[in-house]
Coordinates of C-alpha atoms and ligand atoms in Angstrom, one line a residue:
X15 CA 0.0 0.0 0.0
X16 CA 0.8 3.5 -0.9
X17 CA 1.6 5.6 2.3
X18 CA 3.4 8.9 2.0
X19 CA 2.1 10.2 5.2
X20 CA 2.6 7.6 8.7
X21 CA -0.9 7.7 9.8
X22 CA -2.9 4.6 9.7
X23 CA -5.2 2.7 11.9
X24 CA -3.6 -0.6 12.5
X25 CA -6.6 -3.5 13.1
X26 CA -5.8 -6.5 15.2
X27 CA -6.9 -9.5 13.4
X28 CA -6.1 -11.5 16.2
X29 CA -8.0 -9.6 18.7
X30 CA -10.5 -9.5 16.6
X31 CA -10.4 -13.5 16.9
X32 CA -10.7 -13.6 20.2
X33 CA -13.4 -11.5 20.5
X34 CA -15.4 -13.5 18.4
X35 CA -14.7 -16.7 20.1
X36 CA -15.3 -15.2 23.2
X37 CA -18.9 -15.2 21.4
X38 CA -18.6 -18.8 19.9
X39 CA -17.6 -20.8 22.8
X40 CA -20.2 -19.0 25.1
X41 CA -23.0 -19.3 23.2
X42 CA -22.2 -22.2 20.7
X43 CA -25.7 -22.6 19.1
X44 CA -26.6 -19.1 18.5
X45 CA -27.7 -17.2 15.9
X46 CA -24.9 -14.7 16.0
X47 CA -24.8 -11.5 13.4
X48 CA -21.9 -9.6 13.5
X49 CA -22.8 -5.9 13.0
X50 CA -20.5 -5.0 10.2
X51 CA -22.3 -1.4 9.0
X52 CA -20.1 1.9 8.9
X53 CA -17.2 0.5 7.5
X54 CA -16.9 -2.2 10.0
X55 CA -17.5 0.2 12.8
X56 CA -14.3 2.1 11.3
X57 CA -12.1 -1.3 10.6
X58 CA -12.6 -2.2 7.1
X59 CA -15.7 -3.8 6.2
X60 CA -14.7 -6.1 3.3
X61 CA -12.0 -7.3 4.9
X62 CA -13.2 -8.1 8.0
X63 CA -16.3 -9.7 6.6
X64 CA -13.9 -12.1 4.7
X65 CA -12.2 -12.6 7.9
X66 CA -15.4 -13.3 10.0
X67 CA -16.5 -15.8 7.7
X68 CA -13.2 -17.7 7.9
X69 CA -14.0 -18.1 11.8
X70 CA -17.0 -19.4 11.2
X71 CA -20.0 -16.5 11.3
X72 CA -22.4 -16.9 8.7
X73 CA -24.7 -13.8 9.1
X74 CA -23.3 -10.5 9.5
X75 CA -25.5 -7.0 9.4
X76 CA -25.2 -3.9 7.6
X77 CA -27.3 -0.7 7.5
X78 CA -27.4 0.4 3.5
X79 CA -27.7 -2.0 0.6
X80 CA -24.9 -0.6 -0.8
X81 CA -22.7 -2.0 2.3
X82 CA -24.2 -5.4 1.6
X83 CA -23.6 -4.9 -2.2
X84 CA -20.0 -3.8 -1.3
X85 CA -19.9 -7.2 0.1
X86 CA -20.9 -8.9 -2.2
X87 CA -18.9 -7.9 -4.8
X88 CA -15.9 -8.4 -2.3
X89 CA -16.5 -12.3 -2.3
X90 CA -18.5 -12.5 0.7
X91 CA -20.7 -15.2 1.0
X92 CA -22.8 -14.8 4.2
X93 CA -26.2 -14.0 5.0
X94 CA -26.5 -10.5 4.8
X95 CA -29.2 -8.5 6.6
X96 CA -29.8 -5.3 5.4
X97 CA -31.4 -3.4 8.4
X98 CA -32.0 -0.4 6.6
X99 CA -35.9 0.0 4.5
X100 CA -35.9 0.4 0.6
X101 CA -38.0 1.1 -1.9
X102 CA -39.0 -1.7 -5.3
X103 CA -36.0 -1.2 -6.5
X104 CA -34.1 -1.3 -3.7
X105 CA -36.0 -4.7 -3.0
X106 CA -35.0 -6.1 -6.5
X107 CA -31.4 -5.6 -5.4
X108 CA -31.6 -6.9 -2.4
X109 CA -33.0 -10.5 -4.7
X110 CA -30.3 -10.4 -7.0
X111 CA -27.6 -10.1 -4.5
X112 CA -29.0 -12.9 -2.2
X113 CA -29.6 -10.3 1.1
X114 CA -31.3 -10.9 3.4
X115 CA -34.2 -7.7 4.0
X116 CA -35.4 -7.0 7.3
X117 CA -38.6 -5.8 7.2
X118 CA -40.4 -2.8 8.8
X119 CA -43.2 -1.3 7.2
X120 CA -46.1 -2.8 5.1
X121 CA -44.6 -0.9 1.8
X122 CA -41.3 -3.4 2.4
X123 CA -43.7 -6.1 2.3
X124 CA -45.0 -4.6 -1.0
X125 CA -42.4 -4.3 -2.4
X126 CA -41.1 -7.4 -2.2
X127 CA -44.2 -9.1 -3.5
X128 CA -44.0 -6.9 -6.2
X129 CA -40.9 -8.2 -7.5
X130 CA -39.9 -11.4 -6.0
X131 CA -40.5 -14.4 -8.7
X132 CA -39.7 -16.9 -5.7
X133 CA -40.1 -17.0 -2.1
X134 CA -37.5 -14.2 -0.7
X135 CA -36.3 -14.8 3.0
X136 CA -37.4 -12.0 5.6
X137 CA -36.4 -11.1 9.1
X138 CA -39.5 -9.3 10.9
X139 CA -38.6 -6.1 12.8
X140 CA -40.5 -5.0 16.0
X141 CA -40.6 -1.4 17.3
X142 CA -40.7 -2.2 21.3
X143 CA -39.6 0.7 22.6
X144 CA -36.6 2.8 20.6
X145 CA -39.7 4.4 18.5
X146 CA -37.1 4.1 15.4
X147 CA -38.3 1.4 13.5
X148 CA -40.2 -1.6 12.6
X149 CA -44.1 -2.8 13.3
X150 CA -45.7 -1.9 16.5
X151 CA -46.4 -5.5 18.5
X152 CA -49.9 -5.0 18.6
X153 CA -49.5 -4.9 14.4
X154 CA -48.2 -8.8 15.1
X155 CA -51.7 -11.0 14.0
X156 CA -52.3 -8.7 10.7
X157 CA -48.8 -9.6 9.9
X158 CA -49.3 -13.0 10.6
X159 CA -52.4 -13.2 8.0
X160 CA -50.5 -11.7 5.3
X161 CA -47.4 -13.8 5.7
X162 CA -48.5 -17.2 6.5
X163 CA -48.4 -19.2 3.6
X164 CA -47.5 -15.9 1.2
X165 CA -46.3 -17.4 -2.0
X166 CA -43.3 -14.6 -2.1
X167 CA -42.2 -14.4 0.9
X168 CA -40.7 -16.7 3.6
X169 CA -40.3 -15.4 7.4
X170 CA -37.6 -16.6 8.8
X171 CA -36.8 -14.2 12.2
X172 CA -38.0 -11.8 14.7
X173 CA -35.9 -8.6 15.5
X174 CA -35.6 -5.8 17.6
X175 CA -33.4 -3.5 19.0
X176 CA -32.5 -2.7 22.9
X177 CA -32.4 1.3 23.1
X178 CA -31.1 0.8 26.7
X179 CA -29.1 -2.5 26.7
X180 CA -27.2 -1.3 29.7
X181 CA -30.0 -1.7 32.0
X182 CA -30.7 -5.8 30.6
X183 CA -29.3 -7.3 33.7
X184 CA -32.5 -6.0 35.8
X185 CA -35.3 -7.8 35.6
X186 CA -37.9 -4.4 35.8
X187 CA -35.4 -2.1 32.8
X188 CA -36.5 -0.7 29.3
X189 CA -35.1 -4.0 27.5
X190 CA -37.1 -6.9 29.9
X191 CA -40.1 -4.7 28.7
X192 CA -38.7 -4.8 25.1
X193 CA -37.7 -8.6 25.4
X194 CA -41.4 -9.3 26.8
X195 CA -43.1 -7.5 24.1
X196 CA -41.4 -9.6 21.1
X197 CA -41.8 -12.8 23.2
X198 CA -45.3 -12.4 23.1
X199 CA -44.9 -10.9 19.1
X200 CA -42.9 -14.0 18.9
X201 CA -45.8 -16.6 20.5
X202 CA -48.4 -15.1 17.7
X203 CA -45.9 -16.2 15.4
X204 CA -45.3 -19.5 16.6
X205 CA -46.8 -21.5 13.5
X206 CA -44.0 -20.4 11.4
X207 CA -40.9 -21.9 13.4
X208 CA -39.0 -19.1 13.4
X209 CA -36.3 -17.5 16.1
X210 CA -36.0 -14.1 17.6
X211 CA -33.1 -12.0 17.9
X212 CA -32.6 -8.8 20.4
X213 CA -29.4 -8.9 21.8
X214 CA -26.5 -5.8 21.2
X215 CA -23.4 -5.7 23.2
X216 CA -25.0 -4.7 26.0
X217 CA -27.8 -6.9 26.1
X218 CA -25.2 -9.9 25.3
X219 CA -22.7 -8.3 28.0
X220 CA -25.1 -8.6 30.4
X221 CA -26.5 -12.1 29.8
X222 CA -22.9 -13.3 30.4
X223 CA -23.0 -11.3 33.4
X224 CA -26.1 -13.0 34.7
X225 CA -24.7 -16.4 34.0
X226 CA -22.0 -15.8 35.8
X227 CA -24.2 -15.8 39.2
X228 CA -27.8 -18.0 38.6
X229 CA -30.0 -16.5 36.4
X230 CA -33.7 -16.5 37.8
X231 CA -35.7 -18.6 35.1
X232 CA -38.4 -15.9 34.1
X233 CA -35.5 -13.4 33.4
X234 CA -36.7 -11.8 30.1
X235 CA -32.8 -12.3 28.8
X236 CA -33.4 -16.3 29.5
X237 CA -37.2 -16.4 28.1
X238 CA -36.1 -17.9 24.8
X239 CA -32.5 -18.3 23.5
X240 CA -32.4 -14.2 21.8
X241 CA -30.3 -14.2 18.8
X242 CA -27.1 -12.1 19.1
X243 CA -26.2 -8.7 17.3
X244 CA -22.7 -7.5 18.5
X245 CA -21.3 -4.8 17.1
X246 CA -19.0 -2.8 19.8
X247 CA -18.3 -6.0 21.8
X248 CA -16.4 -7.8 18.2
X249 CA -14.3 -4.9 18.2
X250 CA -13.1 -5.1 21.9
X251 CA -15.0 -2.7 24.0
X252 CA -17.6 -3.4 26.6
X253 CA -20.3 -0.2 26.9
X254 CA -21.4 -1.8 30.6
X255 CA -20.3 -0.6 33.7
X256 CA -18.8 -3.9 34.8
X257 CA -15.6 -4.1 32.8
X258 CA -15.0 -7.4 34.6
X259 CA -17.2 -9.8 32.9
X260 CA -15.6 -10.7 30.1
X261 CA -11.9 -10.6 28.5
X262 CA -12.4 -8.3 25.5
X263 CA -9.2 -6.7 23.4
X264 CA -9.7 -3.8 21.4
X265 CA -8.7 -4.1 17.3
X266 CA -7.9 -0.9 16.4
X267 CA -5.0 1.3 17.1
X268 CA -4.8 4.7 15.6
X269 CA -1.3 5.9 14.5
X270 CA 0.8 8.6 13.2
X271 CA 4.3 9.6 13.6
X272 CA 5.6 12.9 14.5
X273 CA 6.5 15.4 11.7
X274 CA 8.7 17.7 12.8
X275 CA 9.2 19.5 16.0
X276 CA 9.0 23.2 17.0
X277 CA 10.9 25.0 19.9
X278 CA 8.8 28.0 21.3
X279 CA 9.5 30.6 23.8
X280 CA 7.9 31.5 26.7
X281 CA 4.3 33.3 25.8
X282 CA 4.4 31.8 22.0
X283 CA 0.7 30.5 21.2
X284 CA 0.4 27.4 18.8
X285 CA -2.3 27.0 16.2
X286 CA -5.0 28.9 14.9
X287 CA -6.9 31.2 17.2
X288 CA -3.4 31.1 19.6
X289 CA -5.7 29.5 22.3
X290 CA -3.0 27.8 23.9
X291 CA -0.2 29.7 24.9
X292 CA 3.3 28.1 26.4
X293 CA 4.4 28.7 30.5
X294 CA 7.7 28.3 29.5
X295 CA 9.9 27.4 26.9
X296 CA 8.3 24.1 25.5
X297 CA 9.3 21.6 22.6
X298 CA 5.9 21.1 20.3
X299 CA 5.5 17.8 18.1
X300 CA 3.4 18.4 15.1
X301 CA 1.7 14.7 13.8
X302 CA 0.5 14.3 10.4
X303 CA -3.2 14.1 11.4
X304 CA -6.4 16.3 12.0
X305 CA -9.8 16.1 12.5
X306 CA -10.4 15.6 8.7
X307 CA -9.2 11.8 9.6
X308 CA -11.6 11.9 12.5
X309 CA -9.9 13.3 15.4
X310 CA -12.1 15.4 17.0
X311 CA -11.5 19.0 17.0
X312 CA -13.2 19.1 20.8
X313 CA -10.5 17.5 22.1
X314 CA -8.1 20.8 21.4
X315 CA -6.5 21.4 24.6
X316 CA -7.9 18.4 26.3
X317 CA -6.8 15.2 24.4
X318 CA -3.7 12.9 25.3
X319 CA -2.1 10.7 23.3
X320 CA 0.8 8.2 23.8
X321 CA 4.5 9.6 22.8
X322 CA 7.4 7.6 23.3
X323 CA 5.2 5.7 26.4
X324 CA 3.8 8.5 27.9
X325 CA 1.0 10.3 27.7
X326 CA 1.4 13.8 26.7
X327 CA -1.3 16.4 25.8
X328 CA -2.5 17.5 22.5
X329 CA -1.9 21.5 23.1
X330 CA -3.5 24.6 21.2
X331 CA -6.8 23.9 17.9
X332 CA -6.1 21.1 16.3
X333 CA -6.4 21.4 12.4
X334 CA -7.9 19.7 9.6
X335 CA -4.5 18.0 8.8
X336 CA -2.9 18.4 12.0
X337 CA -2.6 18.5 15.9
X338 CA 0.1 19.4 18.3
X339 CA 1.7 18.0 21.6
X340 CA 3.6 19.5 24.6
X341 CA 6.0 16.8 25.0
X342 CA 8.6 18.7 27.0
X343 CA 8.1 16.7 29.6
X344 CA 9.2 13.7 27.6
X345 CA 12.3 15.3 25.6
X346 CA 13.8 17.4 28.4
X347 CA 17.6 16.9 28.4
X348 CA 17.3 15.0 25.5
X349 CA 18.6 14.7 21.8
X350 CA 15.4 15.4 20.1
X351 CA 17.5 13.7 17.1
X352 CA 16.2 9.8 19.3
X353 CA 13.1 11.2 18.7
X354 CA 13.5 11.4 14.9
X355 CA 10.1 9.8 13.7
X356 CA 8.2 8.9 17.0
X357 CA 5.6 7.0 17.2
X358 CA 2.3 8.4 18.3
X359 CA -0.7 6.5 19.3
X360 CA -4.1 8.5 19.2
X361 CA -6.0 5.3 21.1
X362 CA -5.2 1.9 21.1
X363 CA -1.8 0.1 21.6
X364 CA 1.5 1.4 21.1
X365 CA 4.1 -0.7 19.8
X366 CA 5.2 -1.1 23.4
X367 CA 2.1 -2.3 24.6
X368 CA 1.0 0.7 26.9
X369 CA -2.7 1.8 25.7
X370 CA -5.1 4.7 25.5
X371 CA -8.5 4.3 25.4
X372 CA -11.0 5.7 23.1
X373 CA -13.6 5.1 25.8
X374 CA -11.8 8.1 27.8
X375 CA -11.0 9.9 24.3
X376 CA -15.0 10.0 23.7
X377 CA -15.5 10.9 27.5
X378 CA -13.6 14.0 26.9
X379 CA -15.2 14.8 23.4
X380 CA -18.7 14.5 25.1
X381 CA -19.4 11.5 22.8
X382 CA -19.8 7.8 22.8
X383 CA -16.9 5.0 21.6
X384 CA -18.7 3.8 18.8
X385 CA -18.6 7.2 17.0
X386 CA -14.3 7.6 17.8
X387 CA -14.1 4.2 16.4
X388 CA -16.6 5.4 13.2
X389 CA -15.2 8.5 12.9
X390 CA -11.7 7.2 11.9
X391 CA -11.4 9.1 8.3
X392 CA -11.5 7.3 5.0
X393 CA -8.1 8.6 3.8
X394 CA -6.6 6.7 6.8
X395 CA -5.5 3.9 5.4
X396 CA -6.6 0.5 7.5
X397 CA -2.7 -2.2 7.7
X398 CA -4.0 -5.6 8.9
X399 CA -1.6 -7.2 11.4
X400 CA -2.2 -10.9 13.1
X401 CA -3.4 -14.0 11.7
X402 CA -3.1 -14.4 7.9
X403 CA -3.5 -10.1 7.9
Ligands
LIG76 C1 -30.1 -3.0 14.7 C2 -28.8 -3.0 15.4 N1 -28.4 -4.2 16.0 C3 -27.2 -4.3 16.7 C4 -26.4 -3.2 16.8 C5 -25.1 -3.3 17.5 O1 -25.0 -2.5 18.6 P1 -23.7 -2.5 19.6 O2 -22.6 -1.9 18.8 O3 -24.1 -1.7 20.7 O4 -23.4 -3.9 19.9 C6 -26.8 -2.0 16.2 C7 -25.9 -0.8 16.3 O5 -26.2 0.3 16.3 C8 -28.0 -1.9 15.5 O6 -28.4 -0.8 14.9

């Protein structure tokens, strides 16, 4: 690969493995989807897909039928579920490329029928509670009349989605309402022989957790074996509050390496708008990336990163291209010529182990992890390191 400038996001195959199998070996028999959308949450979608598929997972979600299509035409053989709606022509696409649709509205189901010459496979979404999308429960017998025995269309699963998975350990939350709703969506459907699936990181999290002690037998989480939907979990961070329940290691380290170096005085600003402004004379490293490669420009003056094994501060705005450390601490009574090139690790692990976590990064930038790990720009190329990378 092409790479002029040393900023990449380095993905963890390995990692990535484990996470997984963490997955596998808990839940053998599962219906287990892998959330591939956004790119992969960030890491590469094709690639990972390819690689998921080598370890066994034979369903794997996207949002837009152009990520499925992308798919596709990368080799992937899967089941794909496409979670976002579409139109009849979006439907014909979904046919031709073997997806899988899931369903929300009655036009979906019309459109389908419109243009499906043979029985096309369906998962069934359930709005219980996130008031995003899919049929409302009490919509659950009309459905049944118009899809038992339909000539063009073949239901195979029950979905929906946890809007407050971190609260599925109680047994009185949001999601044991949720999870009650589609098990009684789910008995009206009972005919068809079909499974349900629920379960985010959050709601799988705390499922493990709950194994771990005994679970009581009417828990909504243990009501019928809820298909599994991990997206943040695969790629090694747990959103719960327990960090303790289950060994997870994070894929993706983002990199750069230190352009050059500046030597201010006392009183000098750096950056635009000057809004940082040195205490004393202070060596400033300038690294090769910005918020155009999806560092967040909130985390000016706030934002640490790892330099030569320590955590230093990203000082004054950083820039479309750019950002800035202090790392005076670091150099002091040094030859910056040793630090020719350094390494600089904007979250994840640096090539001596030590790591920063985007989970604190998206503290700071009053956001959530899944958006630093999305945000990671598309001119940042992804280098694949582990097992057969
Ligand atoms: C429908 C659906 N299922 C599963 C997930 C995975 O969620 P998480 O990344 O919290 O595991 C998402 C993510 O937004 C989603 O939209």
């Amino acid at each position: 690969m092409e790479m002029y400038r040393r900023t990449f996001a380095e993905i963890n195959l390995d990692h990535l493995a484990h996470n997984v199998r963490v997955l596998q070996e808990a839940f053998p028999n599962r219906f287990l989807c892998p959330m591939v959308k956004a790119n992969a949450y960030g890491h590469g979608d094709a690639q990972l897909a390819l690689f998921l598929e080598k370890k066994g997972i034979k369903h794997l979600g996207v949002c837009l039928i152009e990520e499925g299509l992308l798919l596709r035409d990368s080799g992937v053989k899967a089941e794909i579920l496409i979670f976002r709606g579409f139109d009849s022509e979006g439907a014909e696409k979904i046919i031709q490329y073997g997806m899988t649709p899931v369903v929300s509205t009655w036009e979906h189901i019309e459109h389908l029928e419109a243009v499906a010459a043979s029985p096309v496979g369906i998962h069934l979404k359930f709005d219980t509670g996130m008031n995003r999308l899919g049929f409302r429960p009490e919509e659950a017998q009309k459905l049944f009349e118009r899809l038992w025995q339909n000539k063009k269309i073949r239901l195979k699963a029950l979905v929906t989605h946890l809007f407050n998975g971190e609260d599925a350990v109680s047994e009185k939350g949001h999601s044991a309402e949720q999870l009650l709703k589609l098990h009684h969506v789910s008995e009206v459907f009972k005919p068809f022989d079909i499974f349900s699936h629920s379960l985010n990181s959050a709601g799988i999290l705390s499922l493990l957790a709950l194994q771990k002690k005994s679970v009581p037998e009417n828990h909504p989480l243990v009501l019928q074996e809820w298909g599994m939907r991990p997206g943040l979990m695969i790629y090694g961070y747990n959103p719960l509050a327990d960090k303790n329940i289950c060994d997870l290691k994070p894929v993706m380290s983002l990199k750069s390496q230190v352009g050059t170096y500046r030597q201010i005085k006392t009183g000098e600003t750096v950056s635009y708008s000057g809004t940082w402004k040195a205490q004393r004379d202070s060596v400033i490293a300038v690294v090769p990336i910005g918020y155009a490669d999806g560092y967040h420009r909130i985390l000016s003056n706030q934002g640490h990163v790892l330099f030569a094994g320590q955590r230093v501060p990203v000082v004054g705005n950083i820039c479309m291209d750019y950002l800035m450390l202090d790392v005076t601490d670091v150099v002091q009574g040094k030859d910056l010529k040793d630090f020719k090139d350094q390494e600089v690790t904007l979250f994840g692990f640096g090539s001596d182990g030590n790591f920063l976590s985007p989970e604190e990064l998206a503290q700071q930038a009053k956001t959530i992890t899944w958006e630093m790990l999305t945000s990671v720009g598309e001119r940042v190329p992804r280098i694949y390191t582990g097992e057969k990378a």
